[in-house]
XYZ file of C-alpha atoms in Angstrom:
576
model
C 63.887 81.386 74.502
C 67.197 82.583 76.497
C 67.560 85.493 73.906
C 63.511 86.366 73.761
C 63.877 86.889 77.315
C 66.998 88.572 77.420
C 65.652 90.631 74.688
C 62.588 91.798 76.996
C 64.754 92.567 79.978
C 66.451 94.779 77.841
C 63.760 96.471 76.829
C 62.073 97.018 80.173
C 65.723 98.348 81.283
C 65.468 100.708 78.782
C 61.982 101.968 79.617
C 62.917 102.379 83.060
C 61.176 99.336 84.436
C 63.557 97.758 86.503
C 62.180 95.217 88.277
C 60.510 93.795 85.549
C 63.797 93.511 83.869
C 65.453 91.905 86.535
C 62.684 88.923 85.798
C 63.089 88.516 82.567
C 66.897 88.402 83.126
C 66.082 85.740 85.746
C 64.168 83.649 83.541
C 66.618 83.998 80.561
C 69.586 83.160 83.496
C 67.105 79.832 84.209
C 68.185 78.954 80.703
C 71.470 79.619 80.016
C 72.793 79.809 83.787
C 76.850 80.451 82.660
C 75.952 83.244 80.168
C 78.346 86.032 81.687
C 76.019 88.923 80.237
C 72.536 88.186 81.829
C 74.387 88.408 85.492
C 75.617 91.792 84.143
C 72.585 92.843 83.078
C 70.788 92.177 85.870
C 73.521 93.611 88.247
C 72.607 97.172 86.140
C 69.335 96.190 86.830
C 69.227 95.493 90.647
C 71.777 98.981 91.259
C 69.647 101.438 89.337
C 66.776 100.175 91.780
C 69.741 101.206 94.799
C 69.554 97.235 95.563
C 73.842 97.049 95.488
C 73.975 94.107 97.670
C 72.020 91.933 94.787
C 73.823 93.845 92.134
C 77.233 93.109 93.667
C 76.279 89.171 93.944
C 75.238 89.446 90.218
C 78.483 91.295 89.400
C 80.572 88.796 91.266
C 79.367 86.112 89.256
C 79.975 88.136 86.082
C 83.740 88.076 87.099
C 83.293 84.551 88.093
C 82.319 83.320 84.629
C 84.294 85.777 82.441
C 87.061 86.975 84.552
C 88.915 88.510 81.421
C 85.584 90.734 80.274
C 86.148 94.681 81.372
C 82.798 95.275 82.039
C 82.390 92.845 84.370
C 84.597 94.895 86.438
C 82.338 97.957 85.570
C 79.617 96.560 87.212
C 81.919 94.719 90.077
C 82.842 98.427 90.726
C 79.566 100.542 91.050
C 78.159 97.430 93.229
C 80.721 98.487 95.664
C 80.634 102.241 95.171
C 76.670 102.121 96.282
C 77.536 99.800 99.523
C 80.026 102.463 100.212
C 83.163 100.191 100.069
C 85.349 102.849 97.678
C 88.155 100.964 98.282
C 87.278 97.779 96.682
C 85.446 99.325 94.488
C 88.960 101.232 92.738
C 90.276 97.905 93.129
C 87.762 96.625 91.002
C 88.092 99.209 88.097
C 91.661 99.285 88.216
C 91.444 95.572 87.435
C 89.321 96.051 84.363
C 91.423 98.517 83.154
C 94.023 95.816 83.332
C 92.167 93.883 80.584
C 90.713 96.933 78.398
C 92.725 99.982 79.443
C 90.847 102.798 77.031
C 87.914 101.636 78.642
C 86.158 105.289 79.487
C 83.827 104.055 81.992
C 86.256 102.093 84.198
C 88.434 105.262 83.719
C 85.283 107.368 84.935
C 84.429 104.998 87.318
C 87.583 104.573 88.842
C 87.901 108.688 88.831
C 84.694 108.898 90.710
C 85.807 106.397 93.127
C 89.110 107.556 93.756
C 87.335 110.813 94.652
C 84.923 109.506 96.759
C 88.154 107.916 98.764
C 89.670 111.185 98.926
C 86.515 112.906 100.668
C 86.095 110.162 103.213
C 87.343 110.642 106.403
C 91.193 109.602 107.307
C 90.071 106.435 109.010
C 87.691 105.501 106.452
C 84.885 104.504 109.458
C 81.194 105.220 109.730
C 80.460 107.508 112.084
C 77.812 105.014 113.476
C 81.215 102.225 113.605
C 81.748 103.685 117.600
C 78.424 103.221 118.818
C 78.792 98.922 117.627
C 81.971 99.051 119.402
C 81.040 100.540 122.989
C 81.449 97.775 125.788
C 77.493 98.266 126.589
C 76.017 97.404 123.299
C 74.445 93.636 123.979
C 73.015 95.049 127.236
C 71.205 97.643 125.442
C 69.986 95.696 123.283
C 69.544 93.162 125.877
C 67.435 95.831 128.043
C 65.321 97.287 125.630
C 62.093 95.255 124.723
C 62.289 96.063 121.020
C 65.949 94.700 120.249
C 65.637 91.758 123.442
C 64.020 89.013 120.659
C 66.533 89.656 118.313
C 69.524 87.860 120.146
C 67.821 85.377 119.673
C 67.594 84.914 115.814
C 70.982 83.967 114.012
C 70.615 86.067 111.429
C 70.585 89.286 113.549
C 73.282 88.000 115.227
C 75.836 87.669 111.999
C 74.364 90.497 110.820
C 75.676 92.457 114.215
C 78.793 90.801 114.108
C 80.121 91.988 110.269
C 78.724 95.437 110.937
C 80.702 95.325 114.262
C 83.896 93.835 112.265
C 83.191 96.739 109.361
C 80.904 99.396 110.530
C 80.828 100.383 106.945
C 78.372 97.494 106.175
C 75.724 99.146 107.935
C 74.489 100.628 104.635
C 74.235 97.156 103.406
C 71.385 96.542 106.116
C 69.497 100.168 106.552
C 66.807 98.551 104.539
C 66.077 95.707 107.742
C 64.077 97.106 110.367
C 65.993 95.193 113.519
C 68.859 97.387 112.136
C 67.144 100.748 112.202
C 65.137 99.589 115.630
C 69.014 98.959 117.050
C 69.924 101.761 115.374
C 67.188 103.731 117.551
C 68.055 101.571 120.645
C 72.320 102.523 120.523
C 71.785 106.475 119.932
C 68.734 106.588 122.583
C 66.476 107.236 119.459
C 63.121 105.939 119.067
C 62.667 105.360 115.380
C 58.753 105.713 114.494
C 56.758 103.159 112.185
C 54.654 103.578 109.388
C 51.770 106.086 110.655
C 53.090 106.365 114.394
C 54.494 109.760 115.483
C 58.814 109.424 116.473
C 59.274 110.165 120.038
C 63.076 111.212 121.420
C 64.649 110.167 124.382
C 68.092 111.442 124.124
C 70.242 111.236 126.457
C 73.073 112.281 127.662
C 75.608 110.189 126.966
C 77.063 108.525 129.912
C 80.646 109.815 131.173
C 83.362 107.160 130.764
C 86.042 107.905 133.254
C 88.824 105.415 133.136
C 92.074 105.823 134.629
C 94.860 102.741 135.232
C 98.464 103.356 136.036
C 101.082 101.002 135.992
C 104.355 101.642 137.567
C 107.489 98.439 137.465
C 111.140 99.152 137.798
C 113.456 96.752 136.031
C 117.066 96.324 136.773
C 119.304 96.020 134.027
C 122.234 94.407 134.170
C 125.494 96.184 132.723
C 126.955 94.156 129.680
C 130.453 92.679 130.467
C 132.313 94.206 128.399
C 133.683 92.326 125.096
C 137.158 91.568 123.613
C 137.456 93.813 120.763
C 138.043 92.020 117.503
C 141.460 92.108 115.729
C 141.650 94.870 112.812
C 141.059 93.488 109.571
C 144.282 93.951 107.386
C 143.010 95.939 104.244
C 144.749 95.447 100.799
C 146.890 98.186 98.907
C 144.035 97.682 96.175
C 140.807 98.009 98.764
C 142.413 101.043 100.488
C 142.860 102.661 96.892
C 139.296 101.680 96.277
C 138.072 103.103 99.565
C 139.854 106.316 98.831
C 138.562 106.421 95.555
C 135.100 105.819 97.055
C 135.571 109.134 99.400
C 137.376 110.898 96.602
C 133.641 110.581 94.426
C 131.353 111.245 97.680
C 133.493 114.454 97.489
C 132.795 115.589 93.791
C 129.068 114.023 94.617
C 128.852 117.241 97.423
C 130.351 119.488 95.095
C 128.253 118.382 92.511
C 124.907 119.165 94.700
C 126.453 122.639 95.428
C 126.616 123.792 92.226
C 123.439 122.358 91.262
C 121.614 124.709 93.844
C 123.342 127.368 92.671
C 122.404 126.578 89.462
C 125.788 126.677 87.999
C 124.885 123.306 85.513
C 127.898 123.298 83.730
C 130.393 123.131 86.891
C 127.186 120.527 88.431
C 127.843 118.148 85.531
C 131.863 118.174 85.657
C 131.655 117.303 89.267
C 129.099 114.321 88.809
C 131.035 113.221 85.780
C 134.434 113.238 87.766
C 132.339 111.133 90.566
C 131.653 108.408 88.099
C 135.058 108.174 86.656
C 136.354 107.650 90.128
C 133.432 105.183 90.650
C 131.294 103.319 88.210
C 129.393 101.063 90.966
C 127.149 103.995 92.839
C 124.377 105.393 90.247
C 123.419 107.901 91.884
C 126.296 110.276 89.934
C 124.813 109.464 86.925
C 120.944 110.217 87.637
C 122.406 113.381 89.399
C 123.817 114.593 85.815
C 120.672 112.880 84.785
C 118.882 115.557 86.627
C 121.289 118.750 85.959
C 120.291 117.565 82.166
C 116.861 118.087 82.642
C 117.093 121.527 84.690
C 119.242 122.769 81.616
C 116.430 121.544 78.938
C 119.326 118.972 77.554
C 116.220 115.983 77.008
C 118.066 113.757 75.192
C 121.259 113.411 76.989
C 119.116 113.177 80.334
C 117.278 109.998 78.586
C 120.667 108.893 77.478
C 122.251 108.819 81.332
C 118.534 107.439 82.517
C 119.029 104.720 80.289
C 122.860 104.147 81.538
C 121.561 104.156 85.153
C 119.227 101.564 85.009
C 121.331 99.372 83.087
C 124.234 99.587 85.383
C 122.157 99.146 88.061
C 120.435 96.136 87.254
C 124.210 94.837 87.121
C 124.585 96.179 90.200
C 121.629 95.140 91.693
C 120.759 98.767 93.120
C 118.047 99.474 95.284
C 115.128 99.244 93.375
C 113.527 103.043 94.406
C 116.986 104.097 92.618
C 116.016 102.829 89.265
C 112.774 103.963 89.673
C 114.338 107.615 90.287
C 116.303 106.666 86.601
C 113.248 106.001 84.940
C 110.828 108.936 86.600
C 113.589 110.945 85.425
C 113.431 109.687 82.091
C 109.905 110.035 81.396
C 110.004 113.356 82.522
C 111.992 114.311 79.486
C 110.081 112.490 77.291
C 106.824 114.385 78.300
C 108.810 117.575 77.705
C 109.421 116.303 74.254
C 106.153 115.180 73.575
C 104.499 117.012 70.423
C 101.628 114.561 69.678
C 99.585 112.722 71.686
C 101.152 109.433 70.653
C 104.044 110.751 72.001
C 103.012 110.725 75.267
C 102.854 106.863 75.152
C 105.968 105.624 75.914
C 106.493 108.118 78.462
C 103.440 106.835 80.254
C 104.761 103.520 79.801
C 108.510 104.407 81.449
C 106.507 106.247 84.497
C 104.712 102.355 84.836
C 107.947 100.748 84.904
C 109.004 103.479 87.636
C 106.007 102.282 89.719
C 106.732 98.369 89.104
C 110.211 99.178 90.532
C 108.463 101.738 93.628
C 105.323 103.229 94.082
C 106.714 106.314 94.374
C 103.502 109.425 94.827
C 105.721 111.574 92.690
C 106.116 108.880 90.184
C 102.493 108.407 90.226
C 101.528 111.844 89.765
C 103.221 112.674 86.904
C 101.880 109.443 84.889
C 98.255 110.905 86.149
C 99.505 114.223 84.490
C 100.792 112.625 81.864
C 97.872 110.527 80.763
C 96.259 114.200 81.069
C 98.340 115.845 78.756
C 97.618 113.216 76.530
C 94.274 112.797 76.770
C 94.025 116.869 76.105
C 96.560 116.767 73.124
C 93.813 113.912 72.335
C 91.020 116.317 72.379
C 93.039 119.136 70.351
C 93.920 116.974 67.659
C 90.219 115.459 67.351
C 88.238 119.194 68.089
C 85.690 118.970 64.596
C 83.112 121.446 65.799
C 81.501 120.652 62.676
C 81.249 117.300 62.599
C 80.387 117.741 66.588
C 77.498 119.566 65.320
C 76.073 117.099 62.465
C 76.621 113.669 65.428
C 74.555 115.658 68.026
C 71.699 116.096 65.105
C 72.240 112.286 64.578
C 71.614 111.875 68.416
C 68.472 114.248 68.324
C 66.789 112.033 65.713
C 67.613 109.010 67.609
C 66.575 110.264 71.034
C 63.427 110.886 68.818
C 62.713 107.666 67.789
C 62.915 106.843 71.471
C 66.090 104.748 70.834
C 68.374 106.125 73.736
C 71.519 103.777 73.609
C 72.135 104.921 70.096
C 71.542 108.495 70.496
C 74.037 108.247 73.807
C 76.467 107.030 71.101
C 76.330 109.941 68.595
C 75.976 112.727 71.287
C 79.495 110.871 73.007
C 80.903 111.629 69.751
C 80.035 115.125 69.450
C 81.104 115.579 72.955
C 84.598 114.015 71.925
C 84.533 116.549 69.019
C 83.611 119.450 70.685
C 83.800 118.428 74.488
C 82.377 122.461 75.504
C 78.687 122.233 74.116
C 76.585 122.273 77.076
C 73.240 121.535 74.891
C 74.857 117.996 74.035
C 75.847 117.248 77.854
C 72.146 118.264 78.607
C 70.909 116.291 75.840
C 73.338 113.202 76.658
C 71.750 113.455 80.555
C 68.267 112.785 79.250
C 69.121 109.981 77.156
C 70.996 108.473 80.519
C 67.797 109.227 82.795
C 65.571 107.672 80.087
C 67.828 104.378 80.479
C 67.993 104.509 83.905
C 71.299 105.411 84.210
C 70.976 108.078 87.160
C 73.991 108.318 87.911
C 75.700 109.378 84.809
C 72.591 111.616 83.674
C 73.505 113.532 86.707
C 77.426 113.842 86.105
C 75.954 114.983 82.576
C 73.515 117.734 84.388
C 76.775 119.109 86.493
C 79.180 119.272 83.874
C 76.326 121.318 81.633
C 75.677 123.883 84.560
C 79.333 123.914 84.908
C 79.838 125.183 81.162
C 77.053 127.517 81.151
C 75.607 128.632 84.551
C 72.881 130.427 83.037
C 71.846 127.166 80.908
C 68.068 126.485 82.670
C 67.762 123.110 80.550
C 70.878 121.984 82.202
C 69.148 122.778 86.328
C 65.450 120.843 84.490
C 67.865 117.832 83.964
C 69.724 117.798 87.117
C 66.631 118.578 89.098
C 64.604 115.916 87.485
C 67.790 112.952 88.193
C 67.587 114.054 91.698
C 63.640 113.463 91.726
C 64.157 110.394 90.328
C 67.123 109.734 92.927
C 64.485 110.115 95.751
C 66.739 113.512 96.928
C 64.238 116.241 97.154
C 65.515 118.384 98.807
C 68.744 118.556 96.672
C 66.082 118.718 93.793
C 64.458 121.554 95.497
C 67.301 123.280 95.511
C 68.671 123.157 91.855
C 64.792 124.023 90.778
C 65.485 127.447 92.569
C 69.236 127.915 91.299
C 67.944 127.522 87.940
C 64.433 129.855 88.307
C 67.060 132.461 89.413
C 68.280 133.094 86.176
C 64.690 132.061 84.228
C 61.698 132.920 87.048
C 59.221 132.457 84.596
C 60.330 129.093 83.445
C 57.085 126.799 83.726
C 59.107 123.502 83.713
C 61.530 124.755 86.468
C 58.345 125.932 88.332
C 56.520 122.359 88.483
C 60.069 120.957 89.609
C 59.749 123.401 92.435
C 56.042 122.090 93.150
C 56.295 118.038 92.973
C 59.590 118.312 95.265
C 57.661 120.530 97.496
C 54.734 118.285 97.597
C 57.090 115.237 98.251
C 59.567 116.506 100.829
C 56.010 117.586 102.578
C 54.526 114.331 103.218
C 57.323 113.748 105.603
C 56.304 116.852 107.792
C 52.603 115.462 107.653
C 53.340 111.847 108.215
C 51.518 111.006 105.197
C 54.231 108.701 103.943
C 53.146 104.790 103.728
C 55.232 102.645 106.069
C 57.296 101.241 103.000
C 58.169 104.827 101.813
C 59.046 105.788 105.472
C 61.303 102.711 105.775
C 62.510 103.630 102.605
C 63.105 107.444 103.081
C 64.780 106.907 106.397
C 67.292 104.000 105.007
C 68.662 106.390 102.390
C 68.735 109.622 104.941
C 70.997 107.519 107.120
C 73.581 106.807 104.369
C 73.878 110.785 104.402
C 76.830 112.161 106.071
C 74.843 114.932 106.885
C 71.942 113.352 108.690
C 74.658 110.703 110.381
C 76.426 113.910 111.734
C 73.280 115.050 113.157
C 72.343 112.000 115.282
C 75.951 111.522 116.261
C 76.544 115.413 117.273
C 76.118 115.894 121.134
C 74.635 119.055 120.930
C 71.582 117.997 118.269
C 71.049 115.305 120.816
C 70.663 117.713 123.561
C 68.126 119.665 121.488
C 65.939 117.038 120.654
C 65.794 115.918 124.186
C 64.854 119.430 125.241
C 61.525 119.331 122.219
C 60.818 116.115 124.396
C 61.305 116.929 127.609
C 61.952 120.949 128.126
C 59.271 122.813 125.954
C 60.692 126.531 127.075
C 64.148 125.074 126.352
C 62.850 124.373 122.828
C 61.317 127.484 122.014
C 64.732 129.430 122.525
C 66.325 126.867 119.688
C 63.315 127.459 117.586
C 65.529 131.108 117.150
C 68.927 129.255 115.886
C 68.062 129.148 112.565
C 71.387 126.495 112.249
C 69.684 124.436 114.593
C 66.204 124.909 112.818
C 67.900 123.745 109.828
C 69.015 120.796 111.184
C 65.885 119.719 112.648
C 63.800 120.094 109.381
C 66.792 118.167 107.932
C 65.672 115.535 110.225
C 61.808 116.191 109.573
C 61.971 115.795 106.086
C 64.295 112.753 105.904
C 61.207 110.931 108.342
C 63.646 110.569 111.523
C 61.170 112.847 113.369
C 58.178 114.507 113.261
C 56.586 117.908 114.667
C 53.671 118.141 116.250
């Protein structure tokens, strides 16, 4: 019965039908409640329907039960992605790649998310995180007749408190209507319900002027002054030493001279003299180690990599100095690589670099070289031929309505040949049939990307963005892609259901679920969160309150205009 049911959830996953899936992965969870797989399946499940806070539950369990299974991970990762915690969510693919480290969707995943990091802001915040933190929020909330019950129900109250903590969990609660009432209540924005028009009341927000000085004098008492110690007696031997010491710090300088000038061969006499004179600093020999490299001399820079981290492990030497031996050495070896399995054990000596220090030159050249190697990878496997007869397989497959397969044999192809549009636009409708909206659309911009003038490749995009709920952003590739085919009938009904969609908004036809709905996902958008938060928006939408005449001169700002139907269309407001 646990397999029957898993069976069905399978299948409804694969025709799209998510939350029927999620039930039959219930029931088949009912019966086998440790099977790793049926939590990871229904994680899939619960995120393609944008429900990450279930999926990340599901995926935590996963994890839980199987902590050595890569996928698990997978699915641990895009829970967080979709709640917007990046960070954990590259922790979380980084850790799968731990157990399965050719896994290509961790690798993807933990691409996407490492990018996603990289466009946030510096501080990582919401830009909703200062309006929880202002010293008037509770009486606001406390003040307005709306929010007033809700101090009053525990829930609310914890939910306040982790948002407060981590503003970034507000996306987590967008979906409950207290939050998107306080929400309302904190930017002086009345939010309208199902079928009711959205009034504004924004206001100015109040000046915070807040000055304290402090001004103490301490007296500080001069030390006594101390007996200085006796001089050390120093040893024929240690004052040899010590010279010896100064003597090498002298061909060390000289050594660094020459090396700017680029005079090698006087470089690596200098550094050579420095470690006759003394063996227990190795920084002479990764010096030479370096002039070695400048000169193209690979093998005898591996050779005095090799020497430095030996003798300093007997030397116990600061750690980021062997790392510096062995970035050093796995330099060369990329500049000797020839194959792409000879790009292995460089990759492996710029990991032992990091172990030793997490150096971000270190770390850049092991992204470059897993890079090069995954290229090389590429060049060595390019079969445009046999790319050809797996994307025919896929075509039969995709057919017979059997979409996992036919993602299989068009992956091949694109491993074959990885610059055939037609297979990424093929591969993207195989991915939207599954459900997987995500990826379809990854597959969409990487076809445009190849060939611009591609219109099957703006029909796929268009239609994952449709799917996605974006209309506007599906509005938009419709119209790049009619540009270069204006007669294209599919593009053309794109153009019309978006239209259609994106118009309810403007005449508040929307059902109170799909309002709730569209206005949730418009405030995970940067762009509609810098809207509400910008001072000047908030001035304008007083003014269409509260100053018609005002309003009509902004009607002229076509910026502002743009904004506003931003705002219109998302089902924040509402002209009248």
């Amino acid at each position: 019965m646990e397999d029957e049911a898993k069976a069905k959830g399978n299948a409804a996953f694969s025709a799209g039908r998510f939350e029927e899936a999620i039930q039959h992965f219930s029931d088949a969870i009912s019966l086998a409640p440790t099977n790793h797989v049926l939590y990871s399946n229904r994680s899939a499940a619960y995120a393609s329907l944008h429900r990450y806070s279930e999926a990340l539950t599901d995926a935590q369990k996963t994890v839980e039960l199987k902590p050595d299974w890569a996928k698990g991970y997978s699915r641990l990762g895009a829970a967080h992605v979709g709640l917007g915690n990046v960070e954990a969510a590259v922790s979380a693919y980084e850790k799968g790649l731990e157990y399965d480290p050719a896994n290509e969707g961790l690798k993807s995943g933990l691409s996407d998310a490492k990018a996603a990091a990289a466009r946030a802001k510096p501080s990582g915040a919401s830009p909703f995180g200062q309006i929880f933190s202002g010293p008037d929020v509770w009486s606001k909330l406390a003040a307005d007749p709306t929010t007033r019950g809700y101090l009053q129900q525990p829930d609310f109250m914890k939910m306040m408190r982790e948002v407060q903590k981590n503003p970034n969990m507000i996306n987590m609660y967008l979906q409950d209507q207290r939050m998107m009432n306080v929400l309302g209540v904190l930017l002086n924005v009345k939010m309208r319900a199902g079928g009711d028009d959205m009034e504004r009341e924004m206001g100015a927000p109040e000046a915070e002027a807040e000055s304290t000085k402090r001004s103490a004098e301490l007296e500080k008492k001069a030390p006594e002054p101390e007996p200085e110690p006796e001089p050390m007696e120093v040893t024929d031997e240690e004052k040899a030493a010590k010279e010896k010491k100064a003597e090498a710090q002298k061909e060390k300088e000289k050594g660094n001279a020459a090396y700017k000038k680029k005079d090698f061969e006087t470089a690596i006499a200098h550094y050579t003299k420095a470690m006759e004179l003394d063996d227990e600093d190795v920084s002479y020999i990764t010096n030479r180690a370096a002039v070695y490299l400048e000169m193209g001399k690979y093998d005898e820079c591996i050779k005095d990599c090799d020497k430095a981290v030996e003798r300093g492990r007997e030397l116990r030497s600061d750690f980021k100095m062997i790392a510096r031996a062995l970035t050093r050495k796995g330099t060369a070896l990329v500049k000797l690589a020839k194959t792409s399995k000879d790009f292995d054990i460089a990759i492996e000596t710029f990991q032992k670099a990091l172990t030793e220090h997490r150096n971000p030159d270190t770390l850049k050249k092991l992204n470059d070289a897993e890079r090069a190697k995954k290229e090389l990878e590429q060049q060595e496997y390019f079969d445009p031929k046999i790319a050809d007869e797996e994307r025919e397989k896929g075509n039969e497959f995709f057919k017979q309505m059997k979409y996992p397969e036919a993602v299989k044999h068009y992956t091949e192809a694109l491993k074959r040949n990885p610059k055939d549009p037609k297979v990424y636009s093929n591969r993207a409708a195989c991915y939207t049939k599954l459900g997987a909206l995500p990826e379809g659309l990854k597959d969409a911009e990487k076809c445009i990307e190849l060939d611009p003038t591609f219109t099957k490749g703006y029909t796929r995009k268009g239609a994952v963005q449709f799917f996605m709920k974006e209309y506007e952003k599906a509005l938009q590739t419709y119209q790049e892609g009619l540009k270069h085919d204006p007669n294209n009938q599919e593009l053309q009904d794109g153009v019309r259901r978006c239209v259609e969609q994106i118009n309810k908004a403007s005449r508040g036809d929307l059902t109170p679920e799909e309002l709730q709905e569209r206005q949730a996902k418009a405030m995970q958008d940067p762009e509609i969160q810098g809207i509400l938060t910008d001072p000047i928006m908030r001035q304008v939408l007083v003014d269409f309150q509260e100053n018609p005449s005002a309003a009509q001169k902004h009607l002229k700002n076509p910026q502002v205009m743009h904004k506003i139907q931003k705002l219109v269309n998302a089902g924040i407001v509402q002209m009248k």
